[in-house]
């Protein structure tokens, strides 16, 4: 192995193949590959890929199911000098199409059972590892630099569409060194792989294992994507495979905690369990630590794909007695080679204890985003306080405690840079209020999970709303009671406008909280208990009827008011027609019964104009409730308005224009007809819009 290849990700694995060729590298069920077999098969496949046209510096999507062959394919792509794009073959079609279009891979490495679907999703050539013929020409591994691209991690961007983070060999090698030191990885470890191929932690798992000479054990079930997977099988699998290290997302860790507490079992032999991908509270971390015992290190890890997966870690041992543990999430200190800052709105580091945006520096920072130069410039910013002069703005808020431990507060939009100091201060205050309320809500004895987020039920109206997953049949677990509990706990601080009990919090594909799928709260009159609605009157039943009657009466009054306003504006149009368009509605020369039909047309034009004016002033809220983005809802709202109000002035002007007055005819066409066509196109886009694939 040349010195050049030793400084690459695949070179790290090749070194283990030379050191202990017979050691077990990857296991999945009854299938196992030694390091010798893994390296040899990867080299043979690299020859096939190179012969099929995969050149150094290219990109290849790898889309294979769970098993040993996916690791052969990943290493083969690296050996050919290209970068891999991990792609879950069972992902929804919109996600597959987006990634394949955005990444534009030179090749898709897959297997026969996924060939048709992937061929339909993109135009790149396919190589099926289970049916491809061996290479006919000798393969000479190309030289690869540490600064060459190794992979493209697709992660949720600010637009909601998955965005490709460009990860170089040196980024993953730096991350590996940090993991090796903090986790104490050795060749005797057996590391469990539970994640799905498309997520960055999947790559982190196999790099940690295969770079160390350890054994990577792949679960036959997918704990990330398969919400029905039996978690009860995990402890038995851990024991049977003698697992020593595993990583779980927060949702799975919570399920595991419930399982272990109920069964009284543990994870014997596991010396390290890391949990990440979402806010994990200290009391949850300490609770799992107590269940597993002091022989198991339980770490809360924090990081982003753009910074090569993990940036900080916090050890729960000794933290069980921390006061207010249910209200804080400690993500600890940076991994070796990583630097962490908390920045204020002016892009400078804040003193300990102050809330700001978390920024990451160090050798793990990605090159940037694929096809997103503006996003790269916005997120990867110059920083004279960092030794490398460059940091990643995470969009996460937190603070550094006096002891240097990083406390994670919440995910939010960036507060550094162009937002401005005043708006940034307001945004920080809102996030702080939501975090305090969420911590307090979690402290209620009946609440198992909680989230407090800011919603916009009507345009311009921002409300804090709490969501609580409560224990079955728990007392005081209704929305009104939980709201009153928060008023007492928060003592005058900002309190959510409502608390909505839910059977479970909605999740994205990655298992994170899906904020867009949270239900809007009911109107305030529906959140109080019946006795409160009734205003102290006896008989809850009567109180309930009164509330329902007020709601029905309100809708009737609003409807009558809307009709009245339509008639007023229609009447105004009718009254001013002869003033603005004299003679345009004169039907004295039109014989019966056609004159009556024309009068009906003029009436409809006036009514449509009135309806358009009323809709313009009061209909935008109804459009927003359909769940489309605001940038699409506003043009749709204006398009509907134009489709309604257009006919009154347009038809009156057309009727007054001579057929041979070509300048006036052309002006009317471009002033009225062309905008009508554009409005129709906007509405087609509005109707056909679907939420972006791969969110979160």
XYZ file of C-alpha atoms in Angstrom:
696
model
C 0.000 0.000 0.000
C 1.536 3.313 -1.075
C 1.912 6.257 1.280
C -0.614 8.144 -0.869
C -3.312 5.489 -0.364
C -2.476 5.253 3.362
C -3.857 8.789 3.722
C -7.260 7.822 2.332
C -10.363 6.237 3.745
C -10.026 2.996 1.770
C -6.332 2.954 2.606
C -7.316 2.811 6.279
C -9.275 -0.386 5.615
C -6.537 -1.838 3.391
C -4.120 -1.422 6.283
C -6.340 -3.611 8.474
C -6.590 -6.197 5.670
C -2.778 -6.419 5.647
C -2.553 -6.468 9.458
C -5.146 -9.173 10.162
C -6.493 -10.591 6.881
C -8.422 -13.433 8.515
C -10.246 -11.285 11.081
C -13.988 -10.864 10.674
C -14.779 -7.526 9.028
C -18.544 -7.556 8.400
C -21.324 -9.845 9.636
C -25.004 -9.850 8.733
C -26.956 -12.877 9.885
C -25.168 -15.976 8.599
C -23.058 -14.021 6.096
C -19.567 -12.928 7.075
C -16.614 -11.404 5.238
C -13.053 -11.389 6.520
C -10.868 -8.356 5.926
C -9.037 -10.289 3.182
C -12.325 -11.144 1.443
C -13.712 -7.640 1.854
C -10.620 -5.989 0.386
C -10.266 -8.491 -2.480
C -13.922 -8.263 -3.492
C -13.819 -4.462 -3.316
C -10.762 -4.433 -5.600
C -12.453 -6.753 -8.119
C -15.600 -4.606 -8.135
C -13.502 -1.431 -8.481
C -12.051 -2.944 -11.660
C -15.584 -3.524 -12.986
C -16.640 0.034 -12.162
C -13.540 1.501 -13.782
C -14.116 -0.606 -16.890
C -17.734 0.600 -17.045
C -16.582 4.220 -17.026
C -16.248 5.338 -13.393
C -13.186 7.600 -13.486
C -11.153 9.190 -10.667
C -12.912 12.320 -9.460
C -16.329 10.991 -10.477
C -19.348 10.158 -8.341
C -21.237 6.896 -7.955
C -24.493 6.420 -6.091
C -24.466 3.261 -3.973
C -27.965 1.857 -3.482
C -27.969 -1.613 -1.930
C -30.007 -3.244 0.807
C -28.803 -4.396 4.209
C -26.087 -7.027 4.081
C -22.360 -7.366 3.494
C -22.295 -6.365 -0.184
C -22.954 -2.671 0.423
C -19.563 -2.272 2.150
C -17.832 -3.978 -0.759
C -19.470 -1.461 -3.092
C -18.586 1.585 -0.975
C -14.929 0.578 -0.798
C -14.884 -0.249 -4.519
C -16.049 3.256 -5.402
C -13.303 4.742 -3.221
C -10.667 2.434 -4.703
C -11.633 3.633 -8.184
C -10.831 7.192 -7.121
C -14.466 8.324 -7.108
C -16.797 9.500 -4.340
C -19.855 7.574 -3.184
C -23.362 8.973 -2.720
C -25.193 6.738 -0.210
C -28.767 6.193 -1.396
C -31.377 4.056 0.335
C -32.927 1.956 -2.474
C -36.288 1.733 -0.675
C -36.589 5.518 -0.288
C -39.704 7.252 -1.692
C -39.577 7.953 -5.421
C -39.429 11.770 -5.033
C -36.378 11.448 -2.781
C -34.633 9.051 -5.160
C -35.302 11.316 -8.127
C -34.127 14.441 -6.296
C -30.837 12.929 -5.114
C -30.069 11.328 -8.471
C -30.839 14.566 -10.321
C -28.895 16.762 -7.909
C -25.858 14.499 -7.465
C -25.792 13.574 -11.174
C -23.745 10.417 -10.492
C -21.740 8.861 -13.292
C -22.996 5.465 -12.186
C -25.444 3.785 -9.791
C -24.131 0.685 -8.035
C -27.057 -1.483 -6.985
C -28.443 -5.015 -7.215
C -30.828 -6.652 -9.630
C -33.915 -6.403 -7.418
C -33.660 -2.576 -7.399
C -32.594 -2.146 -11.030
C -35.946 -1.255 -12.607
C -36.907 1.247 -9.930
C -33.547 3.022 -9.977
C -33.431 3.056 -13.776
C -36.804 4.801 -13.746
C -35.659 7.318 -11.108
C -32.552 8.543 -12.962
C -30.603 8.318 -16.175
C -27.183 7.194 -14.896
C -25.809 3.819 -16.014
C -26.458 0.994 -13.569
C -24.086 -1.715 -12.386
C -25.748 -4.576 -10.508
C -23.191 -6.204 -8.223
C -25.000 -9.557 -8.238
C -25.083 -9.924 -12.041
C -22.130 -7.870 -13.338
C -19.499 -9.756 -15.334
C -15.902 -9.656 -14.057
C -13.570 -7.026 -15.489
C -11.649 -8.044 -18.593
C -8.797 -5.542 -18.220
C -6.212 -5.221 -15.419
C -7.038 -2.653 -12.734
C -4.431 -0.221 -11.483
C -5.702 1.695 -8.431
C -5.363 5.445 -9.071
C -3.622 7.801 -6.705
C -6.050 9.555 -4.384
C -5.314 12.640 -2.316
C -6.601 13.373 1.185
C -8.303 16.457 -0.267
C -10.196 14.450 -2.883
C -13.923 13.980 -2.452
C -14.856 10.791 -0.580
C -18.650 11.019 -0.317
C -21.684 13.252 -0.567
C -23.980 13.222 2.469
C -27.521 14.367 1.693
C -29.007 16.280 4.588
C -31.989 18.605 4.977
C -31.176 22.093 3.718
C -32.760 25.452 4.508
C -35.079 25.017 1.503
C -36.430 21.749 2.873
C -34.857 19.803 0.002
C -32.016 17.415 0.836
C -28.708 19.119 0.151
C -25.446 17.335 -0.621
C -22.536 18.032 1.750
C -19.153 17.434 0.083
C -16.999 15.317 2.417
C -13.320 14.803 1.646
C -11.087 11.898 2.672
C -9.310 14.098 5.227
C -12.640 15.016 6.841
C -13.520 11.379 7.529
C -9.970 10.523 8.577
C -9.988 13.397 11.090
C -13.384 12.272 12.401
C -12.088 8.700 12.714
C -9.126 9.820 14.820
C -11.485 11.662 17.145
C -13.782 8.647 17.490
C -10.838 6.299 18.067
C -9.488 8.446 20.884
C -12.756 9.290 22.681
C -14.425 5.892 22.180
C -11.265 3.887 22.858
C -11.827 1.748 19.754
C -9.797 -1.457 19.359
C -9.691 -4.416 16.996
C -11.493 -6.494 19.657
C -14.629 -4.334 19.428
C -17.810 -5.573 17.766
C -19.766 -2.563 16.539
C -23.477 -2.809 15.783
C -24.812 -1.134 12.637
C -28.495 -0.153 13.051
C -28.765 2.896 10.764
C -29.998 3.146 7.189
C -27.569 3.674 4.300
C -28.819 7.172 3.488
C -27.905 8.650 6.892
C -24.439 9.930 7.812
C -24.236 7.755 10.942
C -24.250 4.675 8.679
C -20.926 5.793 7.204
C -19.663 6.728 10.663
C -20.388 3.195 11.940
C -18.449 1.369 9.232
C -15.550 3.838 9.274
C -15.188 3.367 13.038
C -15.289 -0.412 12.726
C -13.346 -1.130 9.547
C -10.767 1.576 10.180
C -9.910 -0.022 13.525
C -9.907 -3.644 12.478
C -13.044 -4.328 14.546
C -16.046 -6.392 13.425
C -19.070 -4.558 12.042
C -22.287 -6.438 12.839
C -25.291 -5.393 10.730
C -28.767 -5.749 12.203
C -31.134 -7.615 9.863
C -33.832 -5.083 10.806
C -33.736 -1.334 10.175
C -34.356 0.539 13.429
C -34.288 3.943 11.725
C -36.843 3.513 8.956
C -38.891 0.535 10.133
C -41.161 1.955 12.833
C -42.676 -1.512 13.367
C -39.332 -3.242 14.001
C -39.397 -5.238 17.240
C -36.996 -3.512 19.609
C -37.357 -6.473 21.935
C -35.059 -8.404 19.592
C -32.216 -5.931 20.123
C -30.964 -7.137 23.556
C -30.912 -10.753 22.343
C -28.999 -9.756 19.198
C -26.524 -7.717 21.249
C -25.886 -10.691 23.526
C -25.652 -13.267 20.716
C -23.235 -11.156 18.652
C -21.209 -10.024 21.700
C -21.671 -6.356 20.770
C -19.426 -3.866 22.575
C -20.293 -0.579 20.811
C -23.493 0.760 19.276
C -25.106 4.050 18.342
C -28.847 4.816 18.394
C -30.953 7.828 17.549
C -32.884 9.542 20.340
C -36.231 7.997 19.448
C -34.814 4.461 19.570
C -32.919 5.234 22.801
C -36.184 6.301 24.438
C -37.869 3.087 23.322
C -34.907 1.095 24.627
C -35.114 2.834 28.006
C -38.794 1.926 28.306
C -38.066 -1.672 27.311
C -35.194 -2.143 29.771
C -37.149 -0.528 32.607
C -40.116 -2.815 31.944
C -38.186 -6.061 31.502
C -35.383 -5.448 33.959
C -32.883 -6.662 31.359
C -29.726 -4.940 30.163
C -27.140 -4.991 27.393
C -24.404 -7.184 28.846
C -21.058 -6.735 27.156
C -21.816 -3.274 25.759
C -19.120 -0.902 26.942
C -20.207 2.125 24.866
C -23.622 3.383 23.767
C -23.820 6.696 21.916
C -27.065 8.548 21.231
C -27.592 11.460 18.850
C -29.562 13.101 16.021
C -31.955 15.044 18.260
C -32.243 16.861 21.583
C -31.738 14.327 24.375
C -32.318 15.560 27.896
C -29.911 14.924 30.746
C -32.473 13.052 32.838
C -33.072 10.671 29.910
C -29.351 10.121 29.444
C -28.809 9.566 33.173
C -31.815 7.232 33.360
C -30.438 4.997 30.613
C -27.016 5.128 32.273
C -28.515 3.834 35.531
C -30.288 0.985 33.719
C -27.100 -0.117 31.949
C -24.749 0.334 34.889
C -21.366 1.964 35.311
C -19.595 -0.508 33.008
C -21.349 1.067 30.033
C -20.489 4.572 28.930
C -23.610 6.367 27.708
C -22.683 9.383 25.584
C -24.848 12.141 24.174
C -23.215 13.097 20.855
C -23.946 16.170 18.756
C -22.971 17.077 15.225
C -24.011 17.718 11.643
C -23.289 15.886 8.412
C -21.570 19.045 7.163
C -19.034 18.667 9.990
C -18.577 14.898 9.388
C -21.238 13.559 11.725
C -20.068 14.096 15.330
C -18.561 17.232 16.848
C -19.124 17.013 20.629
C -19.770 14.345 23.269
C -20.977 14.237 26.856
C -20.492 11.365 29.322
C -23.507 10.746 31.587
C -21.561 9.108 34.371
C -21.617 11.319 37.439
C -24.375 13.507 36.002
C -27.349 11.631 37.498
C -27.655 13.940 40.477
C -27.619 17.145 38.411
C -30.348 19.576 39.456
C -32.965 20.328 36.788
C -31.776 17.471 34.584
C -35.185 17.207 32.891
C -34.756 20.708 31.481
C -31.262 20.662 29.959
C -29.465 18.791 27.193
C -25.688 18.665 27.610
C -23.694 17.755 24.525
C -20.354 18.266 26.197
C -16.943 18.950 24.753
C -15.528 18.772 21.218
C -13.898 15.681 19.774
C -10.135 15.986 19.167
C -9.512 18.080 16.079
C -12.851 19.894 16.440
C -13.505 23.366 17.843
C -16.871 24.656 19.017
C -17.977 28.258 19.496
C -21.159 30.071 20.497
C -21.565 33.196 18.381
C -23.595 36.341 18.827
C -25.417 38.259 16.078
C -22.167 40.079 15.225
C -20.440 36.757 14.386
C -18.055 36.916 17.346
C -17.736 34.347 20.174
C -19.847 35.004 23.257
C -18.804 34.733 26.885
C -19.728 31.613 28.824
C -23.371 31.435 29.826
C -24.786 33.521 26.967
C -27.163 32.026 24.411
C -26.116 32.167 20.769
C -25.634 30.149 17.609
C -23.380 27.108 17.771
C -20.527 27.209 15.235
C -18.092 24.403 14.446
C -14.517 24.585 13.229
C -11.803 22.035 12.621
C -10.622 19.355 10.232
C -14.055 17.762 9.859
C -15.669 20.669 8.014
C -17.020 19.737 4.595
C -15.871 21.431 1.418
C -19.339 22.946 1.064
C -22.636 22.025 -0.595
C -23.033 20.456 -4.015
C -24.677 22.869 -6.499
C -25.436 25.367 -3.693
C -22.826 28.177 -3.777
C -25.130 30.648 -1.987
C -25.908 28.172 0.781
C -22.210 27.323 1.098
C -21.321 30.998 1.471
C -24.080 31.514 4.047
C -23.254 28.512 6.242
C -19.458 28.160 5.859
C -18.210 31.594 6.885
C -14.792 33.207 7.434
C -13.757 33.417 11.094
C -10.567 35.136 12.227
C -10.954 33.623 15.715
C -10.593 30.057 14.366
C -7.118 28.671 13.531
C -8.367 27.512 10.101
C -10.183 30.809 9.501
C -13.493 29.098 8.675
C -16.467 27.807 10.677
C -19.841 26.200 10.000
C -22.942 27.995 11.258
C -25.132 25.161 12.497
C -28.459 26.942 12.901
C -28.561 25.422 16.407
C -28.681 27.524 19.545
C -26.843 26.805 22.761
C -24.510 28.172 25.391
C -21.144 27.281 26.856
C -21.370 26.713 30.595
C -18.737 27.945 33.016
C -17.137 24.474 33.027
C -16.762 24.564 29.212
C -19.572 22.057 28.577
C -21.822 22.907 25.637
C -25.537 23.006 26.399
C -27.836 22.485 23.428
C -30.976 24.636 23.512
C -32.902 24.276 20.265
C -32.834 24.047 16.517
C -33.589 27.422 14.944
C -32.841 29.604 11.962
C -29.441 31.268 11.955
C -29.153 34.358 14.158
C -25.693 35.321 12.912
C -25.068 37.812 10.140
C -27.712 39.516 7.970
C -30.618 38.974 10.397
C -29.591 42.097 12.308
C -28.974 42.572 16.028
C -32.519 43.593 16.970
C -34.262 40.768 15.105
C -31.631 38.288 16.299
C -32.260 39.298 19.922
C -35.993 38.806 19.420
C -35.417 35.405 17.797
C -33.152 34.316 20.660
C -35.778 35.371 23.203
C -38.452 33.303 21.433
C -36.216 30.233 21.274
C -35.265 30.623 24.939
C -38.946 30.857 25.900
C -39.784 27.713 23.906
C -36.888 25.793 25.493
C -37.893 26.807 29.030
C -41.509 25.842 28.386
C -40.523 22.480 26.874
C -38.344 21.661 29.856
C -41.136 22.598 32.263
C -43.689 20.542 30.315
C -41.391 17.501 30.449
C -41.369 17.882 34.226
C -45.069 17.040 34.498
C -45.384 13.510 35.942
C -47.892 12.438 33.273
C -45.789 13.622 30.294
C -43.536 11.063 28.589
C -42.423 13.245 25.647
C -42.886 16.923 24.924
C -42.140 19.569 22.331
C -42.798 23.307 22.336
C -42.597 25.019 18.955
C -43.582 28.310 17.404
C -46.478 28.106 14.945
C -48.238 30.633 12.720
C -51.983 29.820 12.762
C -52.800 33.028 10.880
C -50.556 35.300 8.796
C -48.298 37.360 11.032
C -49.483 35.680 14.227
C -46.770 33.725 16.072
C -47.723 31.478 18.955
C -45.847 29.101 21.217
C -47.659 25.772 21.288
C -46.829 22.760 23.425
C -47.300 19.123 22.388
C -47.333 16.375 24.990
C -47.318 12.591 24.798
C -48.881 11.518 28.081
C -49.110 8.283 30.005
C -52.364 6.369 29.424
C -55.186 7.254 31.828
C -52.999 9.802 33.639
C -54.755 12.405 35.767
C -54.436 16.059 34.745
C -53.109 15.189 31.295
C -55.647 17.140 29.222
C -54.528 20.232 27.337
C -56.167 22.748 29.655
C -54.687 21.179 32.817
C -51.217 21.034 31.283
C -51.492 24.719 30.310
C -52.388 25.638 33.879
C -49.461 23.558 35.123
C -47.097 25.538 32.894
C -48.484 28.846 34.136
C -47.576 27.808 37.650
C -44.170 26.379 36.759
C -42.984 29.250 34.584
C -43.980 31.979 37.076
C -44.741 34.864 34.755
C -42.487 33.826 31.895
C -43.824 33.234 28.387
C -46.355 30.387 28.442
C -47.528 28.440 25.365
C -50.894 29.602 24.089
C -52.068 25.974 24.218
C -50.860 22.483 24.995
C -52.021 19.778 22.591
C -51.997 16.165 23.846
C -50.948 13.792 21.040
C -50.618 9.989 20.972
C -47.054 10.381 19.649
C -44.884 13.094 18.154
C -44.645 12.931 14.343
C -41.238 11.905 13.019
C -39.267 12.377 9.811
C -37.530 9.513 7.997
C -34.483 10.149 10.171
C -36.544 9.765 13.351
C -36.396 13.472 14.187
C -39.351 15.623 15.234
C -41.376 16.575 12.140
C -42.448 20.107 13.042
C -44.436 20.579 9.833
C -46.664 17.609 10.724
C -47.641 18.897 14.181
C -51.364 19.777 14.395
C -52.453 23.357 14.948
C -54.065 24.012 18.340
C -57.825 24.252 18.754
C -59.350 27.721 19.320
C -59.008 28.892 22.944
C -62.681 28.275 23.770
C -62.173 24.579 23.018
C -59.198 24.073 25.348
C -60.802 24.865 28.713
C -62.763 22.264 30.693
C -66.535 22.394 30.338
C -67.065 24.017 33.704
C -64.826 26.894 32.645
C -66.660 27.211 29.309
C -69.981 27.338 31.083
C -68.859 30.336 33.115
C -69.741 28.667 36.415
C -73.225 27.560 35.402
C -74.330 24.164 36.609
C -74.420 21.340 34.065
C -71.328 20.674 31.960
C -73.588 19.532 29.162
C -75.184 22.915 28.864
C -71.755 24.575 28.906
C -70.614 22.395 26.033
C -73.664 23.360 24.005
C -73.095 27.015 24.649
C -69.544 26.783 23.339
C -70.664 24.976 20.216
C -73.482 27.463 19.665
C -71.117 30.438 19.856
C -68.847 28.834 17.291
C -71.761 28.143 14.924
C -73.191 31.636 15.406
C -69.774 33.137 14.666
C -69.477 31.252 11.396
C -73.014 32.310 10.374
C -72.307 35.975 11.160
C -68.992 35.894 9.271
C -70.694 34.312 6.262
C -73.447 36.933 6.239
C -70.856 39.706 6.518
C -68.903 38.288 3.560
C -72.045 38.098 1.384
C -72.976 41.652 2.374
C -69.508 42.931 1.426
C -69.669 41.118 -1.929
C -73.011 42.770 -2.682
C -71.660 46.188 -1.645
C -68.623 45.982 -3.932
C -70.706 44.459 -6.754
C -73.176 47.297 -6.380
C -70.333 49.799 -6.547
C -69.106 48.206 -9.774
C -72.610 48.321 -11.251
C -73.100 51.958 -10.224
C -69.816 53.110 -11.736
C -69.937 51.094 -14.963
C -71.728 53.781 -16.984
C -69.373 56.420 -15.540
C -66.133 54.537 -16.277
C -67.282 52.663 -19.380
C -70.166 54.681 -20.922
C -72.327 52.618 -23.241
C -70.543 49.316 -22.629
C -73.635 47.654 -21.161
C -76.215 49.142 -23.548
C -78.343 46.263 -24.905
C -81.116 48.292 -26.501
C -80.183 46.942 -29.935
C -80.030 43.311 -28.797
C -83.191 41.273 -29.457
C -84.899 39.162 -26.816
C -84.128 36.758 -25.245
C -80.414 37.489 -25.827
C -80.591 40.894 -24.143
C -81.571 39.138 -20.886
C -78.594 36.781 -21.174
C -76.234 39.727 -21.597
C -77.743 41.452 -18.550
C -77.119 38.230 -16.589
C -73.501 38.272 -17.816
C -73.046 41.854 -16.593
C -74.510 40.907 -13.201
C -72.098 37.967 -12.914
C -69.157 40.223 -13.791
C -70.164 42.659 -11.038
C -70.607 39.854 -8.495
C -67.245 38.309 -9.454
C -65.579 41.689 -8.979
C -67.153 42.063 -5.547
C -66.162 38.523 -4.568
C -62.596 39.179 -5.729
C -62.258 42.303 -3.577
C -63.600 40.475 -0.511
C -61.349 37.474 -1.186
C -58.314 39.739 -1.603
C -58.835 41.219 1.858
C -59.890 38.103 3.777
C -58.986 34.927 1.870
C -55.246 34.613 2.415
C -55.633 32.768 5.724
C -57.703 30.066 4.022
C -54.959 29.591 1.405
C -52.288 29.250 4.092
C -54.306 26.549 5.845
C -53.854 24.325 2.780
C -50.257 23.818 3.890
C -48.353 25.195 0.894
C -45.253 27.379 1.369
C -45.905 31.065 1.869
C -43.840 31.887 -1.241
C -46.360 29.845 -3.262
C -49.501 30.727 -1.282
C -49.213 34.480 -1.867
C -48.996 34.235 -5.702
C -51.883 31.735 -5.642
C -53.962 34.115 -3.537
C -53.292 37.009 -5.922
C -53.986 34.779 -8.939
C -57.414 33.802 -7.629
C -58.131 37.475 -6.942
C -57.189 38.394 -10.524
C -59.339 35.611 -11.960
C -62.331 37.093 -10.139
C -61.885 40.871 -10.499
C -60.506 40.793 -14.050
C -63.768 40.257 -15.925
C -65.548 43.496 -15.035
C -62.930 45.932 -16.396
C -61.750 43.593 -19.175
C -65.114 42.892 -20.798
C -66.286 46.491 -20.504
C -63.123 47.733 -22.221
C -63.343 45.074 -24.937
C -66.947 46.045 -25.706
C -65.892 49.679 -26.220
C -62.968 48.812 -28.513
C -63.373 48.707 -32.275
C -62.434 45.418 -33.881
C -59.870 47.152 -36.102
C -58.237 49.182 -33.305
C -55.184 46.918 -33.212
C -53.029 48.926 -30.777
C -55.842 48.981 -28.217
C -56.696 45.307 -28.837
C -53.044 44.312 -28.311
C -52.809 46.404 -25.144
C -55.926 44.742 -23.714
C -54.625 41.260 -24.536
C -51.339 41.831 -22.692
C -52.984 43.712 -19.837
C -55.714 41.138 -19.164
C -55.469 37.851 -21.108
C -51.770 37.107 -20.593
C -51.983 37.692 -16.817
C -54.986 35.341 -16.798
C -52.838 32.614 -18.354
C -50.048 33.229 -15.850
C -52.540 33.116 -12.988
C -53.806 29.762 -14.232
C -50.239 28.390 -14.335
C -49.621 29.574 -10.773
C -52.751 27.764 -9.597
C -51.718 24.566 -11.408
C -48.357 24.701 -9.596
C -50.169 25.367 -6.315
C -52.500 22.393 -6.745
C -49.733 19.987 -7.855
C -47.265 21.025 -5.124
C -46.185 18.280 -2.740
C -43.972 18.533 0.361
C -40.261 18.142 -0.478
C -38.955 14.577 -0.292
C -36.445 13.577 2.365
C -37.198 16.316 4.797
C -35.345 16.113 8.075
